[in-house]
Structures are given as C-alpha cells and as structure tokens.
PDB file of C-alpha atoms in Angstrom:
ATOM      1  CA  ALA A   1       2.428  -4.080 -17.174  1.00 77.00           C
ATOM      2  CA  GLN A   2       3.082  -1.276 -15.159  1.00 84.00           C
ATOM      3  CA  SER A   3       5.969  -1.143 -12.376  1.00 90.00           C
ATOM      4  CA  VAL A   4       8.227   0.848 -10.324  1.00 94.00           C
ATOM      5  CA  ALA A   5      11.547   0.715  -8.991  1.00 96.00           C
ATOM      6  CA  GLN A   6      13.229   1.850  -5.798  1.00 97.00           C
ATOM      7  CA  PRO A   7      16.994   1.404  -6.580  1.00 96.00           C
ATOM      8  CA  GLU A   8      18.019   2.210  -3.054  1.00 96.00           C
ATOM      9  CA  ASP A   9      16.885  -0.248  -0.190  1.00 95.00           C
ATOM     10  CA  GLN A  10      18.160   2.198   2.586  1.00 97.00           C
ATOM     11  CA  VAL A  11      18.739   5.615   2.774  1.00 98.00           C
ATOM     12  CA  ASN A  12      20.467   7.307   5.942  1.00 98.00           C
ATOM     13  CA  VAL A  13      20.569  10.922   6.075  1.00 98.00           C
ATOM     14  CA  ALA A  14      21.264  13.574   8.944  1.00 98.00           C
ATOM     15  CA  GLU A  15      18.565  15.314  10.921  1.00 98.00           C
ATOM     16  CA  GLY A  16      18.098  18.703   9.003  1.00 97.00           C
ATOM     17  CA  ASN A  17      19.851  17.741   5.800  1.00 98.00           C
ATOM     18  CA  PRO A  18      17.927  17.421   2.736  1.00 98.00           C
ATOM     19  CA  LEU A  19      16.536  14.037   1.982  1.00 97.00           C
ATOM     20  CA  THR A  20      15.475  12.202  -1.368  1.00 98.00           C
ATOM     21  CA  VAL A  21      14.253   8.271  -1.889  1.00 98.00           C
ATOM     22  CA  LYS A  22      14.244   7.656  -5.779  1.00 98.00           C
ATOM     23  CA  CYS A  23      11.449   5.926  -7.727  1.00 98.00           C
ATOM     24  CA  THR A  24      11.600   5.202 -11.381  1.00 97.00           C
ATOM     25  CA  TYR A  25       8.155   4.067 -13.461  1.00 95.00           C
ATOM     26  CA  SER A  26       7.316   1.745 -16.182  1.00 93.00           C
ATOM     27  CA  VAL A  27       4.106   2.410 -17.694  1.00 87.00           C
ATOM     28  CA  SER A  28       2.184   2.408 -20.681  1.00 85.00           C
ATOM     29  CA  GLY A  29      -0.101   5.198 -20.911  1.00 83.00           C
ATOM     30  CA  ASN A  30      -0.221   8.252 -18.670  1.00 84.00           C
ATOM     31  CA  PRO A  31       1.683   7.423 -15.105  1.00 88.00           C
ATOM     32  CA  TYR A  32      -0.670   7.677 -11.903  1.00 89.00           C
ATOM     33  CA  LEU A  33       2.057   7.839  -9.290  1.00 93.00           C
ATOM     34  CA  PHE A  34       1.864   7.647  -5.376  1.00 94.00           C
ATOM     35  CA  TRP A  35       3.947   7.797  -2.487  1.00 96.00           C
ATOM     36  CA  TYR A  36       3.313   6.182   0.840  1.00 96.00           C
ATOM     37  CA  VAL A  37       5.027   5.755   4.187  1.00 97.00           C
ATOM     38  CA  GLN A  38       4.888   2.744   6.622  1.00 96.00           C
ATOM     39  CA  TYR A  39       5.561   3.186  10.355  1.00 93.00           C
ATOM     40  CA  PRO A  40       6.577   0.100  12.349  1.00 88.00           C
ATOM     41  CA  ASN A  41       3.529  -2.174  12.988  1.00 82.00           C
ATOM     42  CA  ARG A  42       1.228   0.154  11.083  1.00 87.00           C
ATOM     43  CA  GLY A  43      -0.368   0.286   7.417  1.00 90.00           C
ATOM     44  CA  LEU A  44       0.701   2.478   4.915  1.00 93.00           C
ATOM     45  CA  GLN A  45       0.018   6.376   4.810  1.00 94.00           C
ATOM     46  CA  PHE A  46      -0.656   8.010   1.838  1.00 93.00           C
ATOM     47  CA  LEU A  47       1.566  10.950   1.352  1.00 95.00           C
ATOM     48  CA  LEU A  48       0.991  12.604  -1.998  1.00 94.00           C
ATOM     49  CA  LYS A  49       0.147  11.983  -5.782  1.00 92.00           C
ATOM     50  CA  TYR A  50       0.899  12.745  -9.426  1.00 92.00           C
ATOM     51  CA  ILE A  51      -2.068  12.500 -11.534  1.00 86.00           C
ATOM     52  CA  THR A  52      -1.371  15.143 -14.217  1.00 82.00           C
ATOM     53  CA  GLY A  53      -0.267  18.987 -14.042  1.00 83.00           C
ATOM     54  CA  ASP A  54       2.735  20.671 -12.419  1.00 88.00           C
ATOM     55  CA  ASN A  55       5.984  18.263 -11.978  1.00 92.00           C
ATOM     56  CA  LEU A  56       6.182  19.542  -8.385  1.00 95.00           C
ATOM     57  CA  VAL A  57       3.725  17.775  -6.265  1.00 95.00           C
ATOM     58  CA  LYS A  58       3.527  18.857  -2.378  1.00 95.00           C
ATOM     59  CA  GLY A  59       2.432  16.305   0.107  1.00 94.00           C
ATOM     60  CA  SER A  60       1.650  15.847   3.593  1.00 92.00           C
ATOM     61  CA  TYR A  61       4.037  16.342   6.502  1.00 93.00           C
ATOM     62  CA  GLY A  62       6.296  18.908   4.457  1.00 95.00           C
ATOM     63  CA  PHE A  63       7.216  15.921   1.725  1.00 97.00           C
ATOM     64  CA  GLU A  64       7.361  16.619  -1.941  1.00 97.00           C
ATOM     65  CA  ALA A  65       7.772  14.982  -5.443  1.00 97.00           C
ATOM     66  CA  GLU A  66       9.286  15.686  -8.748  1.00 96.00           C
ATOM     67  CA  PHE A  67       7.704  13.851 -11.700  1.00 96.00           C
ATOM     68  CA  ASN A  68      10.357  13.707 -14.292  1.00 95.00           C
ATOM     69  CA  LYS A  69       8.926  12.231 -17.492  1.00 93.00           C
ATOM     70  CA  SER A  70      12.181  12.269 -19.742  1.00 93.00           C
ATOM     71  CA  GLN A  71      14.065  10.313 -16.937  1.00 95.00           C
ATOM     72  CA  THR A  72      10.540   8.233 -15.767  1.00 95.00           C
ATOM     73  CA  SER A  73      11.282   9.125 -12.458  1.00 96.00           C
ATOM     74  CA  PHE A  74       9.136  10.300  -9.015  1.00 97.00           C
ATOM     75  CA  HIS A  75      11.719  11.157  -6.429  1.00 98.00           C
ATOM     76  CA  LEU A  76      10.504  12.021  -2.868  1.00 98.00           C
ATOM     77  CA  LYS A  77      12.148  15.051  -1.034  1.00 98.00           C
ATOM     78  CA  LYS A  78      11.932  17.020   1.545  1.00 98.00           C
ATOM     79  CA  PRO A  79      14.039  20.141   2.522  1.00 97.00           C
ATOM     80  CA  SER A  80      14.885  19.142   5.993  1.00 97.00           C
ATOM     81  CA  ALA A  81      14.733  15.697   7.427  1.00 97.00           C
ATOM     82  CA  LEU A  82      13.473  15.065  10.758  1.00 97.00           C
ATOM     83  CA  VAL A  83      14.240  12.135  13.093  1.00 97.00           C
ATOM     84  CA  SER A  84      10.594  11.349  12.899  1.00 95.00           C
ATOM     85  CA  ASP A  85      10.504  10.519   9.161  1.00 97.00           C
ATOM     86  CA  SER A  86      12.461   7.626   9.716  1.00 97.00           C
ATOM     87  CA  ALA A  87      10.243   4.752   8.272  1.00 97.00           C
ATOM     88  CA  LEU A  88       9.427   2.848   4.839  1.00 97.00           C
ATOM     89  CA  TYR A  89       8.558   4.562   2.004  1.00 98.00           C
ATOM     90  CA  PHE A  90       6.716   2.662  -0.928  1.00 97.00           C
ATOM     91  CA  CYS A  91       6.467   4.407  -4.330  1.00 97.00           C
ATOM     92  CA  ALA A  92       3.263   3.020  -6.415  1.00 94.00           C
ATOM     93  CA  VAL A  93       1.567   3.162  -9.829  1.00 91.00           C
ATOM     94  CA  ARG A  94      -2.115   2.887 -10.505  1.00 84.00           C
ATOM     95  CA  ASP A  95      -2.810  -0.366 -12.938  1.00 78.00           C
ATOM     96  CA  GLY A  96      -6.019  -0.498 -13.925  1.00 73.00           C
ATOM     97  CA  GLN A  97      -8.123  -0.623 -10.745  1.00 69.00           C
ATOM     98  CA  ASN A  98      -5.121  -1.916  -8.741  1.00 77.00           C
ATOM     99  CA  PHE A  99      -1.897  -0.910  -7.252  1.00 85.00           C
ATOM    100  CA  VAL A 100       1.657  -1.770  -7.944  1.00 90.00           C
ATOM    101  CA  PHE A 101       3.962  -0.990  -5.317  1.00 93.00           C
ATOM    102  CA  GLY A 102       7.826  -0.791  -5.165  1.00 95.00           C
ATOM    103  CA  PRO A 103       9.989  -2.865  -2.740  1.00 95.00           C
ATOM    104  CA  GLY A 104      10.173   0.056  -0.358  1.00 96.00           C
ATOM    105  CA  THR A 105      13.074   2.020   0.925  1.00 97.00           C
ATOM    106  CA  ARG A 106      13.947   2.203   4.154  1.00 97.00           C
ATOM    107  CA  LEU A 107      14.561   5.691   5.395  1.00 97.00           C
ATOM    108  CA  SER A 108      16.992   6.526   8.463  1.00 97.00           C
ATOM    109  CA  VAL A 109      17.271  10.289   9.821  1.00 97.00           C
ATOM    110  CA  LEU A 110      20.179  10.023  12.334  1.00 96.00           C
ATOM    111  CA  PRO A 111      20.063  12.756  15.099  1.00 94.00           C
TER     112      PRO A 111
ATOM    113  CA  LYS B   1     -13.978  10.324  10.386  1.00 69.00           C
ATOM    114  CA  ALA B   2     -13.013   6.834  11.431  1.00 81.00           C
ATOM    115  CA  GLY B   3     -10.399   5.161   9.431  1.00 93.00           C
ATOM    116  CA  VAL B   4      -9.860   1.525   8.018  1.00 96.00           C
ATOM    117  CA  THR B   5     -10.272  -0.897  10.667  1.00 97.00           C
ATOM    118  CA  GLN B   6      -8.817  -4.287  10.909  1.00 97.00           C
ATOM    119  CA  THR B   7      -9.456  -7.063  13.350  1.00 97.00           C
ATOM    120  CA  PRO B   8      -7.866  -8.967  14.659  1.00 97.00           C
ATOM    121  CA  ARG B   9      -4.586  -6.991  14.978  1.00 96.00           C
ATOM    122  CA  TYR B  10      -2.582 -10.562  15.604  1.00 97.00           C
ATOM    123  CA  LEU B  11      -3.153 -14.409  14.756  1.00 97.00           C
ATOM    124  CA  ILE B  12      -1.242 -17.103  15.494  1.00 98.00           C
ATOM    125  CA  LYS B  13      -2.334 -20.421  13.896  1.00 98.00           C
ATOM    126  CA  THR B  14      -1.305 -23.724  12.981  1.00 98.00           C
ATOM    127  CA  ARG B  15      -0.517 -25.476   9.621  1.00 98.00           C
ATOM    128  CA  GLY B  16      -3.868 -26.856   7.906  1.00 98.00           C
ATOM    129  CA  GLN B  17      -6.152 -24.572  10.009  1.00 98.00           C
ATOM    130  CA  GLN B  18      -7.957 -21.987   8.042  1.00 98.00           C
ATOM    131  CA  VAL B  19      -8.483 -18.343   8.962  1.00 98.00           C
ATOM    132  CA  THR B  20     -10.568 -15.204   8.400  1.00 98.00           C
ATOM    133  CA  LEU B  21      -9.506 -11.765   8.823  1.00 98.00           C
ATOM    134  CA  SER B  22     -12.200  -8.459   8.688  1.00 98.00           C
ATOM    135  CA  CYS B  23     -11.871  -5.225   7.560  1.00 98.00           C
ATOM    136  CA  SER B  24     -14.328  -2.358   7.689  1.00 97.00           C
ATOM    137  CA  PRO B  25     -13.483   0.372   5.505  1.00 96.00           C
ATOM    138  CA  ILE B  26     -13.634   4.514   6.082  1.00 94.00           C
ATOM    139  CA  SER B  27     -17.458   5.358   5.751  1.00 93.00           C
ATOM    140  CA  GLY B  28     -18.911   5.923   2.413  1.00 90.00           C
ATOM    141  CA  HIS B  29     -15.813   4.024   0.979  1.00 91.00           C
ATOM    142  CA  ARG B  30     -17.338   1.202  -1.333  1.00 90.00           C
ATOM    143  CA  SER B  31     -14.047  -0.200  -2.815  1.00 90.00           C
ATOM    144  CA  VAL B  32     -11.837  -2.640  -0.272  1.00 93.00           C
ATOM    145  CA  SER B  33      -8.767  -4.145  -1.492  1.00 93.00           C
ATOM    146  CA  TRP B  34      -6.359  -6.609   0.303  1.00 96.00           C
ATOM    147  CA  TYR B  35      -2.972  -6.843   0.415  1.00 96.00           C
ATOM    148  CA  GLN B  36      -0.150  -9.244   1.473  1.00 97.00           C
ATOM    149  CA  GLN B  37       3.291  -7.962   2.941  1.00 95.00           C
ATOM    150  CA  THR B  38       5.954  -9.721   3.740  1.00 94.00           C
ATOM    151  CA  PRO B  39      10.152  -9.178   3.732  1.00 89.00           C
ATOM    152  CA  GLY B  40      10.875 -11.026   0.469  1.00 86.00           C
ATOM    153  CA  GLN B  41       8.048 -10.165  -1.553  1.00 88.00           C
ATOM    154  CA  GLY B  42       7.134  -7.074  -0.699  1.00 90.00           C
ATOM    155  CA  LEU B  43       3.184  -6.094  -1.069  1.00 93.00           C
ATOM    156  CA  GLN B  44       1.224  -8.162  -3.142  1.00 93.00           C
ATOM    157  CA  PHE B  45      -2.282  -7.469  -4.393  1.00 92.00           C
ATOM    158  CA  LEU B  46      -4.678 -10.309  -3.168  1.00 95.00           C
ATOM    159  CA  PHE B  47      -8.307  -9.132  -4.718  1.00 92.00           C
ATOM    160  CA  GLU B  48     -10.507  -6.139  -4.761  1.00 91.00           C
ATOM    161  CA  TYR B  49     -13.964  -5.621  -4.048  1.00 92.00           C
ATOM    162  CA  PHE B  50     -16.549  -3.098  -4.639  1.00 90.00           C
ATOM    163  CA  SER B  51     -20.409  -3.338  -4.298  1.00 89.00           C
ATOM    164  CA  GLU B  52     -20.176  -6.832  -3.246  1.00 93.00           C
ATOM    165  CA  THR B  53     -18.571  -7.967  -6.134  1.00 93.00           C
ATOM    166  CA  GLN B  54     -14.733  -9.171  -6.612  1.00 92.00           C
ATOM    167  CA  ARG B  55     -13.277  -6.903  -9.529  1.00 87.00           C
ATOM    168  CA  ASN B  56      -9.638  -8.119  -9.466  1.00 87.00           C
ATOM    169  CA  LYS B  57      -7.876 -10.838  -7.862  1.00 91.00           C
ATOM    170  CA  GLY B  58      -3.965 -10.732  -7.756  1.00 91.00           C
ATOM    171  CA  ASN B  59      -2.071 -13.815  -8.074  1.00 91.00           C
ATOM    172  CA  PHE B  60      -2.798 -16.195  -5.519  1.00 95.00           C
ATOM    173  CA  PRO B  61      -3.980 -19.556  -4.979  1.00 96.00           C
ATOM    174  CA  GLY B  62      -7.460 -20.507  -4.571  1.00 96.00           C
ATOM    175  CA  ARG B  63      -7.035 -21.199  -0.905  1.00 97.00           C
ATOM    176  CA  PHE B  64      -7.491 -17.358  -0.790  1.00 98.00           C
ATOM    177  CA  SER B  65     -10.632 -15.793  -0.984  1.00 97.00           C
ATOM    178  CA  GLY B  66     -12.761 -13.224   0.174  1.00 97.00           C
ATOM    179  CA  ARG B  67     -16.301 -11.083   0.149  1.00 97.00           C
ATOM    180  CA  GLN B  68     -17.667  -8.070   0.649  1.00 97.00           C
ATOM    181  CA  PHE B  69     -20.801  -7.185   2.605  1.00 96.00           C
ATOM    182  CA  SER B  70     -23.518  -5.021   1.721  1.00 95.00           C
ATOM    183  CA  ASN B  71     -22.166  -2.101   4.433  1.00 93.00           C
ATOM    184  CA  SER B  72     -18.873  -2.438   2.281  1.00 94.00           C
ATOM    185  CA  ARG B  73     -17.292  -4.405   4.874  1.00 97.00           C
ATOM    186  CA  SER B  74     -15.092  -7.240   3.822  1.00 98.00           C
ATOM    187  CA  GLU B  75     -13.534 -10.390   5.051  1.00 98.00           C
ATOM    188  CA  MET B  76     -10.586 -12.713   3.472  1.00 98.00           C
ATOM    189  CA  ASN B  77     -10.543 -16.193   4.370  1.00 98.00           C
ATOM    190  CA  VAL B  78      -7.426 -18.475   4.159  1.00 98.00           C
ATOM    191  CA  SER B  79      -7.664 -22.400   4.101  1.00 96.00           C
ATOM    192  CA  THR B  80      -5.322 -24.955   4.827  1.00 97.00           C
ATOM    193  CA  LEU B  81      -2.714 -22.557   6.067  1.00 98.00           C
ATOM    194  CA  GLU B  82       0.677 -22.941   4.980  1.00 98.00           C
ATOM    195  CA  LEU B  83       4.121 -21.671   6.757  1.00 97.00           C
ATOM    196  CA  GLY B  84       4.627 -19.244   3.885  1.00 96.00           C
ATOM    197  CA  ASP B  85       1.203 -17.580   4.724  1.00 97.00           C
ATOM    198  CA  SER B  86       3.014 -15.800   7.573  1.00 97.00           C
ATOM    199  CA  ALA B  87       2.589 -12.034   6.848  1.00 97.00           C
ATOM    200  CA  LEU B  88       1.189  -8.720   7.461  1.00 96.00           C
ATOM    201  CA  TYR B  89      -2.460  -8.328   5.715  1.00 97.00           C
ATOM    202  CA  LEU B  90      -3.280  -5.373   4.826  1.00 96.00           C
ATOM    203  CA  CYS B  91      -6.766  -3.864   3.793  1.00 96.00           C
ATOM    204  CA  ALA B  92      -7.390  -0.727   2.148  1.00 94.00           C
ATOM    205  CA  SER B  93     -10.126   1.084   0.887  1.00 93.00           C
ATOM    206  CA  SER B  94     -11.059   4.252  -1.638  1.00 89.00           C
ATOM    207  CA  LEU B  95     -13.559   6.068  -2.781  1.00 82.00           C
ATOM    208  CA  THR B  96     -14.592   5.137  -6.651  1.00 70.00           C
ATOM    209  CA  THR B  97     -15.701   8.305  -7.956  1.00 54.00           C
ATOM    210  CA  ASP B  98     -12.607   9.077  -9.561  1.00 60.00           C
ATOM    211  CA  VAL B  99     -10.549   5.682  -9.949  1.00 56.00           C
ATOM    212  CA  TYR B 100      -7.175   6.991 -10.720  1.00 63.00           C
ATOM    213  CA  ASN B 101      -7.623   9.921  -8.345  1.00 71.00           C
ATOM    214  CA  SER B 102      -8.690   8.177  -5.187  1.00 78.00           C
ATOM    215  CA  PRO B 103      -5.617   6.807  -3.139  1.00 85.00           C
ATOM    216  CA  LEU B 104      -5.901   3.962  -0.905  1.00 88.00           C
ATOM    217  CA  HIS B 105      -6.356   4.393   2.688  1.00 92.00           C
ATOM    218  CA  PHE B 106      -4.850   1.621   4.667  1.00 95.00           C
ATOM    219  CA  GLY B 107      -5.825  -0.232   8.055  1.00 96.00           C
ATOM    220  CA  ASN B 108      -2.706  -1.291  10.323  1.00 95.00           C
ATOM    221  CA  GLY B 109      -3.245  -5.221   9.056  1.00 96.00           C
ATOM    222  CA  THR B 110      -3.438  -8.293  10.521  1.00 97.00           C
ATOM    223  CA  ARG B 111      -0.110 -10.030  11.629  1.00 96.00           C
ATOM    224  CA  LEU B 112      -0.658 -13.566  10.953  1.00 98.00           C
ATOM    225  CA  THR B 113       1.752 -16.117  11.950  1.00 98.00           C
ATOM    226  CA  VAL B 114       1.536 -19.634  11.053  1.00 98.00           C
ATOM    227  CA  THR B 115       3.343 -22.640  13.370  1.00 97.00           C
TER     228      THR B 115
END
C-alpha cells in the first residue's frame, strides 16, 4: 500500500527566511505526489503535484517541491516565508483512485 | 467558477441520531470523494463516487453511507451516531479524464459534533 510520512509535527520559521516542510513516501510503482495546505476552519487547497518530469515542481503562492527518487522524498519549500503561510500542510500520494494523506505538519511563521 | 460547496457548515447531534451531509462539486467534476478529519486520526478516506456509482470505499463501518445523484451532487449519511463520529467531514471533487493527473478540490467541510 502507498503511504507518506511527515516527520515533523511542527515547523517554526522566521518571516523572510526559507522554509522546508518534509515528506517521504513509500509506493509501489511510479509515485504521484501532491501537497495541500489547510487554513483554520477551511478545506484543503491544492498547492502542487509531481507526476513525472522535472524534479523541481513549482506551485501556487511561491511554493515549490523537490522530488528525490533515491531518498524517496518530496519536500515542500519556499525561499522567503510569509506570516500568512502559517497553516497545516499535508503531503499526499495517489493510491489508485484514492489519495493517502500524511499526518500533516503545522507551519508557524513568526514575524 | 464556483468551488465545492458543503452544507451545512456546522451540525450538533446527539448519540443515536442520524445525519445527512451534502456536497455540490465543481461544475463539470464527476468524481466526489469524502474524507473524515480528526485530530487523532488525521484525514481518512470514506468513499468515492463517480457517475452515481461508488467506486471505492475506505475502512469505515456500514453506518457510514453515501450516494451520488445524476447532477454529481453527493450526500453522505451517518446512522446511529457515536461520540467518536465528531469530526470535520470534507468533500472533494475532481476531473476524471486523467485519474492520476487530477488533484482533489475540497470544500470547507461540515463540522459535526456528537453529544
């Protein structure tokens, strides 16, 4: 079965600094990987996806993610964090027709 | 383009009652999935419908059921509510012309509290 892990429950970063939210995956076959963000009392919003092609994927709101096959990782990154980026971030993998989500990482950007 | 709409936003029910949640997908999206989100278990897949047929089902008891109508709107029903059913229930829709390339688009959820 496909699975994703997010090793950090919480990430704190100062505004203006680069941020990284980590994700590792375990899949059989080709990985189809996604990042979502959830703001308080809202549903999840799609940020970006990796299906095939370039290992660096660019997404919404200045986010990007780096796919690393040898390390089975798909870390989310942003060069300069904003306070408004504070939210819950989920990594997900396609498992047939379904999605399997990681446990989430809470990002806090401090002013 | 309107997003995924879920109604109601909040519900309070007592144990033993039943509840029906509604979801209207993005226009043109024919696949609708339901997820349960709790602090302890995270996001768990309930079921997915496409063209009025349930294609996949997660590991939930039979008290959880759903259906999809010909206009792609979907409902989920939970019977004989238990305290542990308190959660945020999220509906998501997607295009299915390319299964692996289509992200999920989520509604804002229905917050169910069982007392």
